[in-house]
mmCIF file of N, CA and C in Angstrom:
data_model
loop_
_atom_site.group_PDB
_atom_site.id
_atom_site.type_symbol
_atom_site.label_atom_id
_atom_site.label_comp_id
_atom_site.label_asym_id
_atom_site.label_seq_id
_atom_site.Cartn_x
_atom_site.Cartn_y
_atom_site.Cartn_z
ATOM 1 N N MET T 117 15.368 -15.886 70.734
ATOM 2 C CA MET T 117 14.029 -16.169 70.241
ATOM 3 C C MET T 117 14.030 -15.972 68.731
ATOM 4 N N ALA T 118 13.508 -16.936 68.011
ATOM 5 C CA ALA T 118 13.365 -16.805 66.560
ATOM 6 C C ALA T 118 12.147 -15.947 66.255
ATOM 7 N N VAL T 119 12.093 -15.434 65.043
ATOM 8 C CA VAL T 119 10.957 -14.602 64.645
ATOM 9 C C VAL T 119 9.675 -15.398 64.817
ATOM 10 N N LYS T 120 8.761 -14.861 65.598
ATOM 11 C CA LYS T 120 7.514 -15.554 65.918
ATOM 12 C C LYS T 120 6.367 -15.071 65.031
ATOM 13 N N TYR T 121 6.346 -13.763 64.741
ATOM 14 C CA TYR T 121 5.245 -13.172 63.987
ATOM 15 C C TYR T 121 5.774 -12.390 62.788
ATOM 16 N N ASN T 122 4.918 -12.208 61.797
ATOM 17 C CA ASN T 122 5.287 -11.396 60.646
ATOM 18 C C ASN T 122 5.184 -9.915 60.988
ATOM 19 N N THR T 123 3.999 -9.480 61.445
ATOM 20 C CA THR T 123 3.793 -8.061 61.709
ATOM 21 C C THR T 123 3.224 -7.833 63.102
ATOM 22 N N CYS T 124 3.889 -6.971 63.840
ATOM 23 C CA CYS T 124 3.480 -6.587 65.192
ATOM 24 C C CYS T 124 3.111 -5.115 65.170
ATOM 25 N N LEU T 125 1.929 -4.791 65.668
ATOM 26 C CA LEU T 125 1.468 -3.407 65.764
ATOM 27 C C LEU T 125 1.491 -2.990 67.228
ATOM 28 N N LEU T 126 2.172 -1.895 67.511
ATOM 29 C CA LEU T 126 2.268 -1.345 68.855
ATOM 30 C C LEU T 126 1.462 -0.052 68.879
ATOM 31 N N ILE T 127 0.410 -0.021 69.708
ATOM 32 C CA ILE T 127 -0.460 1.157 69.803
ATOM 33 C C ILE T 127 -0.322 1.749 71.203
ATOM 34 N N ASP T 128 0.340 2.900 71.267
ATOM 35 C CA ASP T 128 0.591 3.555 72.553
ATOM 36 C C ASP T 128 0.893 5.021 72.273
ATOM 37 N N ASP T 129 0.334 5.915 73.065
ATOM 38 C CA ASP T 129 0.527 7.350 72.855
ATOM 39 C C ASP T 129 1.835 7.869 73.445
ATOM 40 N N ASN T 130 2.540 7.060 74.230
ATOM 41 C CA ASN T 130 3.739 7.513 74.926
ATOM 42 C C ASN T 130 4.998 7.181 74.126
ATOM 43 N N TYR T 131 5.703 8.223 73.705
ATOM 44 C CA TYR T 131 6.893 8.058 72.867
ATOM 45 C C TYR T 131 7.966 7.197 73.546
ATOM 46 N N ILE T 132 8.230 7.457 74.820
ATOM 47 C CA ILE T 132 9.278 6.717 75.539
ATOM 48 C C ILE T 132 8.900 5.241 75.667
ATOM 49 N N ASP T 133 7.653 4.971 76.034
ATOM 50 C CA ASP T 133 7.197 3.571 76.122
ATOM 51 C C ASP T 133 7.341 2.878 74.773
ATOM 52 N N ASN T 134 6.983 3.566 73.698
ATOM 53 C CA ASN T 134 7.111 2.988 72.357
ATOM 54 C C ASN T 134 8.565 2.698 72.016
ATOM 55 N N PHE T 135 9.439 3.634 72.361
ATOM 56 C CA PHE T 135 10.866 3.459 72.088
ATOM 57 C C PHE T 135 11.394 2.207 72.794
ATOM 58 N N VAL T 136 11.085 2.088 74.085
ATOM 59 C CA VAL T 136 11.553 0.943 74.874
ATOM 60 C C VAL T 136 10.939 -0.361 74.344
ATOM 61 N N SER T 137 9.635 -0.366 74.132
ATOM 62 C CA SER T 137 8.954 -1.582 73.658
ATOM 63 C C SER T 137 9.492 -2.015 72.296
ATOM 64 N N ARG T 138 9.675 -1.055 71.408
ATOM 65 C CA ARG T 138 10.187 -1.382 70.070
ATOM 66 C C ARG T 138 11.576 -2.016 70.157
ATOM 67 N N LYS T 139 12.443 -1.449 71.004
ATOM 68 C CA LYS T 139 13.801 -1.997 71.158
ATOM 69 C C LYS T 139 13.758 -3.432 71.694
ATOM 70 N N ILE T 140 12.896 -3.674 72.647
ATOM 71 C CA ILE T 140 12.750 -5.030 73.200
ATOM 72 C C ILE T 140 12.226 -5.986 72.123
ATOM 73 N N LEU T 141 11.224 -5.563 71.386
ATOM 74 C CA LEU T 141 10.656 -6.402 70.321
ATOM 75 C C LEU T 141 11.694 -6.696 69.244
ATOM 76 N N GLU T 142 12.460 -5.672 68.854
ATOM 77 C CA GLU T 142 13.486 -5.861 67.821
ATOM 78 C C GLU T 142 14.602 -6.774 68.297
ATOM 79 N N SER T 143 15.102 -6.540 69.495
ATOM 80 C CA SER T 143 16.222 -7.350 69.986
ATOM 81 C C SER T 143 15.806 -8.796 70.264
ATOM 82 N N SER T 144 14.527 -9.006 70.514
ATOM 83 C CA SER T 144 14.017 -10.365 70.739
ATOM 84 C C SER T 144 13.647 -11.068 69.433
ATOM 85 N N LYS T 145 13.699 -10.314 68.329
ATOM 86 C CA LYS T 145 13.267 -10.854 67.029
ATOM 87 C C LYS T 145 11.844 -11.428 67.134
ATOM 88 N N PHE T 146 10.995 -10.676 67.825
ATOM 89 C CA PHE T 146 9.615 -11.100 68.068
ATOM 90 C C PHE T 146 8.793 -11.105 66.793
ATOM 91 N N ALA T 147 9.081 -10.145 65.897
ATOM 92 C CA ALA T 147 8.330 -10.036 64.648
ATOM 93 C C ALA T 147 9.240 -9.513 63.544
ATOM 94 N N GLU T 148 8.910 -9.885 62.334
ATOM 95 C CA GLU T 148 9.655 -9.413 61.166
ATOM 96 C C GLU T 148 9.488 -7.898 61.002
ATOM 97 N N ASN T 149 8.245 -7.418 61.160
ATOM 98 C CA ASN T 149 7.929 -5.997 61.009
ATOM 99 C C ASN T 149 7.292 -5.485 62.296
ATOM 100 N N ILE T 150 7.765 -4.350 62.765
ATOM 101 C CA ILE T 150 7.185 -3.725 63.956
ATOM 102 C C ILE T 150 6.695 -2.337 63.550
ATOM 103 N N ILE T 151 5.411 -2.122 63.707
ATOM 104 C CA ILE T 151 4.799 -0.850 63.341
ATOM 105 C C ILE T 151 4.299 -0.178 64.608
ATOM 106 N N VAL T 152 4.664 1.091 64.775
ATOM 107 C CA VAL T 152 4.258 1.853 65.957
ATOM 108 C C VAL T 152 3.283 2.939 65.526
ATOM 109 N N ILE T 153 2.132 2.982 66.181
ATOM 110 C CA ILE T 153 1.138 4.023 65.945
ATOM 111 C C ILE T 153 0.783 4.622 67.297
ATOM 112 N N GLN T 154 0.808 5.960 67.392
ATOM 113 C CA GLN T 154 0.602 6.626 68.673
ATOM 114 C C GLN T 154 -0.842 7.036 68.922
ATOM 115 N N SER T 155 -1.761 6.610 68.084
ATOM 116 C CA SER T 155 -3.170 6.972 68.236
ATOM 117 C C SER T 155 -4.043 5.765 67.918
ATOM 118 N N ALA T 156 -4.979 5.481 68.812
ATOM 119 C CA ALA T 156 -5.904 4.369 68.575
ATOM 120 C C ALA T 156 -6.788 4.652 67.358
ATOM 121 N N HIS T 157 -7.182 5.925 67.169
ATOM 122 C CA HIS T 157 -7.980 6.293 65.984
ATOM 123 C C HIS T 157 -7.220 5.967 64.700
ATOM 124 N N GLU T 158 -5.958 6.379 64.667
ATOM 125 C CA GLU T 158 -5.138 6.126 63.485
ATOM 126 C C GLU T 158 -4.962 4.622 63.252
ATOM 127 N N ALA T 159 -4.809 3.873 64.324
ATOM 128 C CA ALA T 159 -4.657 2.417 64.204
ATOM 129 C C ALA T 159 -5.928 1.788 63.622
ATOM 130 N N ILE T 160 -7.088 2.221 64.094
ATOM 131 C CA ILE T 160 -8.353 1.696 63.558
ATOM 132 C C ILE T 160 -8.456 2.002 62.074
ATOM 133 N N ASP T 161 -8.107 3.228 61.673
ATOM 134 C CA ASP T 161 -8.146 3.605 60.253
ATOM 135 C C ASP T 161 -7.200 2.733 59.426
ATOM 136 N N ALA T 162 -6.003 2.491 59.942
ATOM 137 C CA ALA T 162 -5.032 1.663 59.221
ATOM 138 C C ALA T 162 -5.508 0.218 59.100
ATOM 139 N N LEU T 163 -6.139 -0.297 60.134
ATOM 140 C CA LEU T 163 -6.677 -1.661 60.094
ATOM 141 C C LEU T 163 -7.878 -1.742 59.155
ATOM 142 N N ARG T 164 -8.768 -0.756 59.231
ATOM 143 C CA ARG T 164 -9.970 -0.745 58.389
ATOM 144 C C ARG T 164 -9.599 -0.747 56.902
ATOM 145 N N SER T 165 -8.601 0.050 56.547
ATOM 146 C CA SER T 165 -8.171 0.138 55.143
ATOM 147 C C SER T 165 -7.266 -1.028 54.765
ATOM 148 N N GLU T 166 -6.897 -1.826 55.741
ATOM 149 C CA GLU T 166 -6.010 -2.983 55.582
ATOM 150 C C GLU T 166 -4.633 -2.582 55.074
ATOM 151 N N ARG T 167 -4.221 -1.325 55.385
ATOM 152 C CA ARG T 167 -2.835 -0.905 55.119
ATOM 153 C C ARG T 167 -1.889 -1.678 56.026
ATOM 154 N N ILE T 168 -2.405 -2.050 57.195
ATOM 155 C CA ILE T 168 -1.635 -2.836 58.161
ATOM 156 C C ILE T 168 -2.423 -4.107 58.444
ATOM 157 N N LYS T 169 -1.732 -5.234 58.362
ATOM 158 C CA LYS T 169 -2.363 -6.532 58.652
ATOM 159 C C LYS T 169 -1.515 -7.247 59.692
ATOM 160 N N PRO T 170 -1.703 -6.870 60.955
ATOM 161 C CA PRO T 170 -0.854 -7.447 62.011
ATOM 162 C C PRO T 170 -1.269 -8.866 62.400
ATOM 163 N N ASP T 171 -0.289 -9.586 62.913
ATOM 164 C CA ASP T 171 -0.537 -10.896 63.518
ATOM 165 C C ASP T 171 -0.750 -10.726 65.015
ATOM 166 N N VAL T 172 -0.128 -9.672 65.547
ATOM 167 C CA VAL T 172 -0.187 -9.403 66.977
ATOM 168 C C VAL T 172 -0.232 -7.889 67.202
ATOM 169 N N ILE T 173 -0.982 -7.486 68.236
ATOM 170 C CA ILE T 173 -1.111 -6.078 68.598
ATOM 171 C C ILE T 173 -0.808 -5.935 70.090
ATOM 172 N N PHE T 174 0.059 -4.976 70.419
ATOM 173 C CA PHE T 174 0.251 -4.563 71.806
ATOM 174 C C PHE T 174 -0.513 -3.255 71.953
ATOM 175 N N LEU T 175 -1.460 -3.215 72.879
ATOM 176 C CA LEU T 175 -2.392 -2.100 73.002
ATOM 177 C C LEU T 175 -2.341 -1.490 74.403
ATOM 178 N N ASP T 176 -2.061 -0.195 74.458
ATOM 179 C CA ASP T 176 -2.098 0.523 75.732
ATOM 180 C C ASP T 176 -3.556 0.753 76.121
ATOM 181 N N ILE T 177 -3.821 0.900 77.404
ATOM 182 C CA ILE T 177 -5.189 1.142 77.862
ATOM 183 C C ILE T 177 -5.496 2.629 77.906
ATOM 184 N N ARG T 178 -4.664 3.371 78.592
ATOM 185 C CA ARG T 178 -4.954 4.795 78.811
ATOM 186 C C ARG T 178 -4.286 5.664 77.750
ATOM 187 N N MET T 179 -5.114 6.131 76.814
ATOM 188 C CA MET T 179 -4.662 7.016 75.743
ATOM 189 C C MET T 179 -5.706 8.111 75.553
ATOM 190 N N PRO T 180 -5.267 9.301 75.120
ATOM 191 C CA PRO T 180 -6.243 10.377 74.876
ATOM 192 C C PRO T 180 -7.098 10.076 73.642
ATOM 193 N N GLN T 181 -8.222 10.693 73.539
ATOM 194 C CA GLN T 181 -9.188 10.563 72.449
ATOM 195 C C GLN T 181 -9.847 9.186 72.390
ATOM 196 N N MET T 182 -9.071 8.110 72.390
ATOM 197 C CA MET T 182 -9.644 6.766 72.340
ATOM 198 C C MET T 182 -8.798 5.838 73.206
ATOM 199 N N SER T 183 -9.413 5.280 74.237
ATOM 200 C CA SER T 183 -8.693 4.366 75.128
ATOM 201 C C SER T 183 -8.529 3.002 74.464
ATOM 202 N N GLY T 184 -7.753 2.152 75.093
ATOM 203 C CA GLY T 184 -7.600 0.790 74.592
ATOM 204 C C GLY T 184 -8.926 0.042 74.570
ATOM 205 N N PHE T 185 -9.776 0.284 75.569
ATOM 206 C CA PHE T 185 -11.077 -0.388 75.606
ATOM 207 C C PHE T 185 -11.998 0.130 74.500
ATOM 208 N N GLU T 186 -11.929 1.433 74.220
ATOM 209 C CA GLU T 186 -12.710 1.985 73.102
ATOM 210 C C GLU T 186 -12.190 1.439 71.775
ATOM 211 N N PHE T 187 -10.875 1.266 71.681
ATOM 212 C CA PHE T 187 -10.286 0.646 70.496
ATOM 213 C C PHE T 187 -10.882 -0.743 70.281
ATOM 214 N N LEU T 188 -10.975 -1.517 71.362
ATOM 215 C CA LEU T 188 -11.512 -2.885 71.244
ATOM 216 C C LEU T 188 -12.959 -2.885 70.759
ATOM 217 N N LYS T 189 -13.743 -1.904 71.174
ATOM 218 C CA LYS T 189 -15.131 -1.796 70.687
ATOM 219 C C LYS T 189 -15.153 -1.512 69.191
ATOM 220 N N GLN T 190 -14.262 -0.628 68.734
ATOM 221 C CA GLN T 190 -14.183 -0.318 67.299
ATOM 222 C C GLN T 190 -13.622 -1.511 66.516
ATOM 223 N N TYR T 191 -12.676 -2.206 67.120
ATOM 224 C CA TYR T 191 -12.087 -3.398 66.498
ATOM 225 C C TYR T 191 -13.165 -4.449 66.241
ATOM 226 N N GLU T 192 -14.068 -4.595 67.201
ATOM 227 C CA GLU T 192 -15.187 -5.548 67.079
ATOM 228 C C GLU T 192 -16.001 -5.263 65.820
ATOM 229 N N LEU T 193 -16.144 -3.995 65.452
ATOM 230 C CA LEU T 193 -16.967 -3.593 64.309
ATOM 231 C C LEU T 193 -16.248 -3.700 62.965
ATOM 232 N N LEU T 194 -14.936 -3.866 63.002
ATOM 233 C CA LEU T 194 -14.172 -3.939 61.751
ATOM 234 C C LEU T 194 -14.525 -5.195 60.964
ATOM 235 N N GLU T 195 -14.602 -5.032 59.658
ATOM 236 C CA GLU T 195 -14.808 -6.178 58.771
ATOM 237 C C GLU T 195 -13.510 -6.404 58.008
ATOM 238 N N ILE T 196 -12.612 -7.145 58.655
ATOM 239 C CA ILE T 196 -11.313 -7.430 58.055
ATOM 240 C C ILE T 196 -11.053 -8.928 58.129
ATOM 241 N N ASN T 197 -10.235 -9.387 57.212
ATOM 242 C CA ASN T 197 -9.871 -10.805 57.199
ATOM 243 C C ASN T 197 -8.996 -11.143 58.395
ATOM 244 N N ASN T 198 -9.164 -12.329 58.902
ATOM 245 C CA ASN T 198 -8.276 -12.871 59.924
ATOM 246 C C ASN T 198 -8.363 -12.165 61.286
ATOM 247 N N LYS T 199 -9.421 -11.387 61.507
ATOM 248 C CA LYS T 199 -9.546 -10.615 62.750
ATOM 249 C C LYS T 199 -9.469 -11.513 63.989
ATOM 250 N N ARG T 200 -10.109 -12.645 63.955
ATOM 251 C CA ARG T 200 -10.145 -13.528 65.131
ATOM 252 C C ARG T 200 -8.788 -14.171 65.411
ATOM 253 N N ASN T 201 -7.892 -14.194 64.423
ATOM 254 C CA ASN T 201 -6.588 -14.824 64.622
ATOM 255 C C ASN T 201 -5.513 -13.854 65.099
ATOM 256 N N VAL T 202 -5.832 -12.569 65.139
ATOM 257 C CA VAL T 202 -4.878 -11.573 65.618
ATOM 258 C C VAL T 202 -4.830 -11.649 67.139
ATOM 259 N N LYS T 203 -3.627 -11.771 67.681
ATOM 260 C CA LYS T 203 -3.478 -11.794 69.136
ATOM 261 C C LYS T 203 -3.320 -10.364 69.624
ATOM 262 N N ILE T 204 -4.143 -9.986 70.592
ATOM 263 C CA ILE T 204 -4.037 -8.661 71.189
ATOM 264 C C ILE T 204 -3.577 -8.816 72.632
ATOM 265 N N PHE T 205 -2.492 -8.123 72.946
ATOM 266 C CA PHE T 205 -1.959 -8.095 74.295
ATOM 267 C C PHE T 205 -2.136 -6.676 74.827
ATOM 268 N N MET T 206 -2.858 -6.538 75.934
ATOM 269 C CA MET T 206 -2.975 -5.238 76.581
ATOM 270 C C MET T 206 -1.660 -4.977 77.279
ATOM 271 N N LEU T 207 -1.023 -3.865 76.951
ATOM 272 C CA LEU T 207 0.268 -3.501 77.520
ATOM 273 C C LEU T 207 0.066 -2.225 78.308
ATOM 274 N N SER T 208 0.089 -2.328 79.636
ATOM 275 C CA SER T 208 -0.286 -1.174 80.446
ATOM 276 C C SER T 208 0.494 -1.109 81.753
ATOM 277 N N SER T 209 0.613 0.104 82.256
ATOM 278 C CA SER T 209 1.210 0.303 83.576
ATOM 279 C C SER T 209 0.128 0.341 84.658
ATOM 280 N N SER T 210 -1.109 0.160 84.257
ATOM 281 C CA SER T 210 -2.232 0.216 85.194
ATOM 282 C C SER T 210 -2.149 -0.914 86.221
ATOM 283 N N LEU T 211 -2.412 -0.543 87.461
ATOM 284 C CA LEU T 211 -2.488 -1.534 88.536
ATOM 285 C C LEU T 211 -3.937 -1.758 88.970
ATOM 286 N N ASP T 212 -4.859 -1.135 88.255
ATOM 287 C CA ASP T 212 -6.285 -1.240 88.561
ATOM 288 C C ASP T 212 -6.783 -2.640 88.192
ATOM 289 N N PRO T 213 -7.270 -3.411 89.170
ATOM 290 C CA PRO T 213 -7.759 -4.764 88.873
ATOM 291 C C PRO T 213 -8.900 -4.763 87.851
ATOM 292 N N ASN T 214 -9.675 -3.675 87.816
ATOM 293 C CA ASN T 214 -10.756 -3.595 86.816
ATOM 294 C C ASN T 214 -10.202 -3.564 85.404
ATOM 295 N N ASP T 215 -9.075 -2.879 85.199
ATOM 296 C CA ASP T 215 -8.456 -2.848 83.872
ATOM 297 C C ASP T 215 -8.027 -4.255 83.454
ATOM 298 N N MET T 216 -7.433 -4.979 84.385
ATOM 299 C CA MET T 216 -7.007 -6.335 84.063
ATOM 300 C C MET T 216 -8.217 -7.232 83.780
ATOM 301 N N ASN T 217 -9.239 -7.160 84.620
ATOM 302 C CA ASN T 217 -10.438 -7.982 84.424
ATOM 303 C C ASN T 217 -11.154 -7.631 83.125
ATOM 304 N N ASN T 218 -11.296 -6.328 82.837
ATOM 305 C CA ASN T 218 -11.946 -5.915 81.586
ATOM 306 C C ASN T 218 -11.148 -6.359 80.367
ATOM 307 N N SER T 219 -9.837 -6.332 80.490
ATOM 308 C CA SER T 219 -8.978 -6.786 79.393
ATOM 309 C C SER T 219 -9.186 -8.268 79.123
ATOM 310 N N LEU T 220 -9.080 -9.040 80.181
ATOM 311 C CA LEU T 220 -9.123 -10.493 80.022
ATOM 312 C C LEU T 220 -10.520 -11.027 79.710
ATOM 313 N N SER T 221 -11.546 -10.214 79.960
ATOM 314 C CA SER T 221 -12.900 -10.664 79.621
ATOM 315 C C SER T 221 -13.252 -10.355 78.164
ATOM 316 N N ASN T 222 -12.395 -9.613 77.478
ATOM 317 C CA ASN T 222 -12.633 -9.304 76.064
ATOM 318 C C ASN T 222 -12.171 -10.485 75.208
ATOM 319 N N LYS T 223 -13.019 -10.918 74.294
ATOM 320 C CA LYS T 223 -12.708 -12.116 73.499
ATOM 321 C C LYS T 223 -11.504 -11.961 72.583
ATOM 322 N N TYR T 224 -11.090 -10.720 72.305
ATOM 323 C CA TYR T 224 -9.943 -10.511 71.424
ATOM 324 C C TYR T 224 -8.617 -10.411 72.176
ATOM 325 N N VAL T 225 -8.675 -10.209 73.472
ATOM 326 C CA VAL T 225 -7.455 -10.017 74.259
ATOM 327 C C VAL T 225 -6.922 -11.371 74.733
ATOM 328 N N ALA T 226 -5.667 -11.643 74.370
ATOM 329 C CA ALA T 226 -5.030 -12.910 74.750
ATOM 330 C C ALA T 226 -4.404 -12.829 76.136
ATOM 331 N N ARG T 227 -3.835 -11.662 76.469
ATOM 332 C CA ARG T 227 -3.146 -11.519 77.759
ATOM 333 C C ARG T 227 -3.030 -10.058 78.155
ATOM 334 N N PHE T 228 -2.842 -9.835 79.434
ATOM 335 C CA PHE T 228 -2.543 -8.516 79.991
ATOM 336 C C PHE T 228 -1.069 -8.527 80.364
ATOM 337 N N VAL T 229 -0.308 -7.554 79.873
ATOM 338 C CA VAL T 229 1.126 -7.488 80.126
ATOM 339 C C VAL T 229 1.426 -6.145 80.786
ATOM 340 N N HIS T 230 2.169 -6.185 81.896
ATOM 341 C CA HIS T 230 2.540 -4.952 82.592
ATOM 342 C C HIS T 230 3.736 -4.297 81.911
ATOM 343 N N LYS T 231 3.680 -2.962 81.831
ATOM 344 C CA LYS T 231 4.827 -2.196 81.342
ATOM 345 C C LYS T 231 5.866 -2.131 82.441
ATOM 346 N N PRO T 232 7.107 -2.029 82.086
ATOM 347 C CA PRO T 232 7.634 -2.017 80.728
ATOM 348 C C PRO T 232 7.713 -3.433 80.162
ATOM 349 N N LEU T 233 7.635 -3.525 78.852
ATOM 350 C CA LEU T 233 7.777 -4.811 78.180
ATOM 351 C C LEU T 233 9.196 -5.319 78.399
ATOM 352 N N THR T 234 9.327 -6.608 78.662
ATOM 353 C CA THR T 234 10.646 -7.200 78.916
ATOM 354 C C THR T 234 10.840 -8.437 78.043
ATOM 355 N N HIS T 235 12.096 -8.858 77.938
ATOM 356 C CA HIS T 235 12.399 -10.095 77.209
ATOM 357 C C HIS T 235 11.690 -11.283 77.865
ATOM 358 N N GLU T 236 11.651 -11.276 79.195
ATOM 359 C CA GLU T 236 11.010 -12.376 79.928
ATOM 360 C C GLU T 236 9.517 -12.434 79.615
ATOM 361 N N ALA T 237 8.878 -11.270 79.561
ATOM 362 C CA ALA T 237 7.438 -11.236 79.253
ATOM 363 C C ALA T 237 7.193 -11.762 77.842
ATOM 364 N N LEU T 238 8.049 -11.408 76.904
ATOM 365 C CA LEU T 238 7.891 -11.908 75.529
ATOM 366 C C LEU T 238 8.061 -13.415 75.472
ATOM 367 N N GLU T 239 9.029 -13.926 76.233
ATOM 368 C CA GLU T 239 9.242 -15.384 76.287
ATOM 369 C C GLU T 239 7.967 -16.078 76.765
ATOM 370 N N GLU T 240 7.326 -15.515 77.791
ATOM 371 C CA GLU T 240 6.088 -16.098 78.322
ATOM 372 C C GLU T 240 4.969 -16.063 77.291
ATOM 373 N N LEU T 241 4.908 -14.983 76.506
ATOM 374 C CA LEU T 241 3.864 -14.869 75.490
ATOM 375 C C LEU T 241 4.026 -15.882 74.366
ATOM 376 N N CYS T 242 5.252 -16.348 74.182
ATOM 377 C CA CYS T 242 5.541 -17.271 73.084
ATOM 378 C C CYS T 242 5.454 -18.737 73.502
ATOM 379 N N THR T 243 5.129 -18.996 74.766
ATOM 380 C CA THR T 243 5.046 -20.399 75.205
ATOM 381 C C THR T 243 3.624 -20.880 75.207
#
């Protein structure tokens, strides 16, 4: 796979999941830059200040302090350039159909992806 995106932001509180996802993203050449943030609060702050300008975001659902769904509510309030063009993929191990339905009903979420992230899943996201 050729480089598809300039900057990919991975938001997940789990170190092991981040390690695996980052390796898959790097080996697939999914993005030129891969940024990992383990807190949704920190990610919102980085986006608000425009220190990070991602093309794509992989967002976990279940995180302490701020869930992926709470992140999406805060994301809605952000006044940043190109917000509507950022692709957000919910990346979760959740098997709860409500999580999938809530994800896909959000106007910013492009797809729901089950953990662990795989090369095959990335291929599907790029088609």
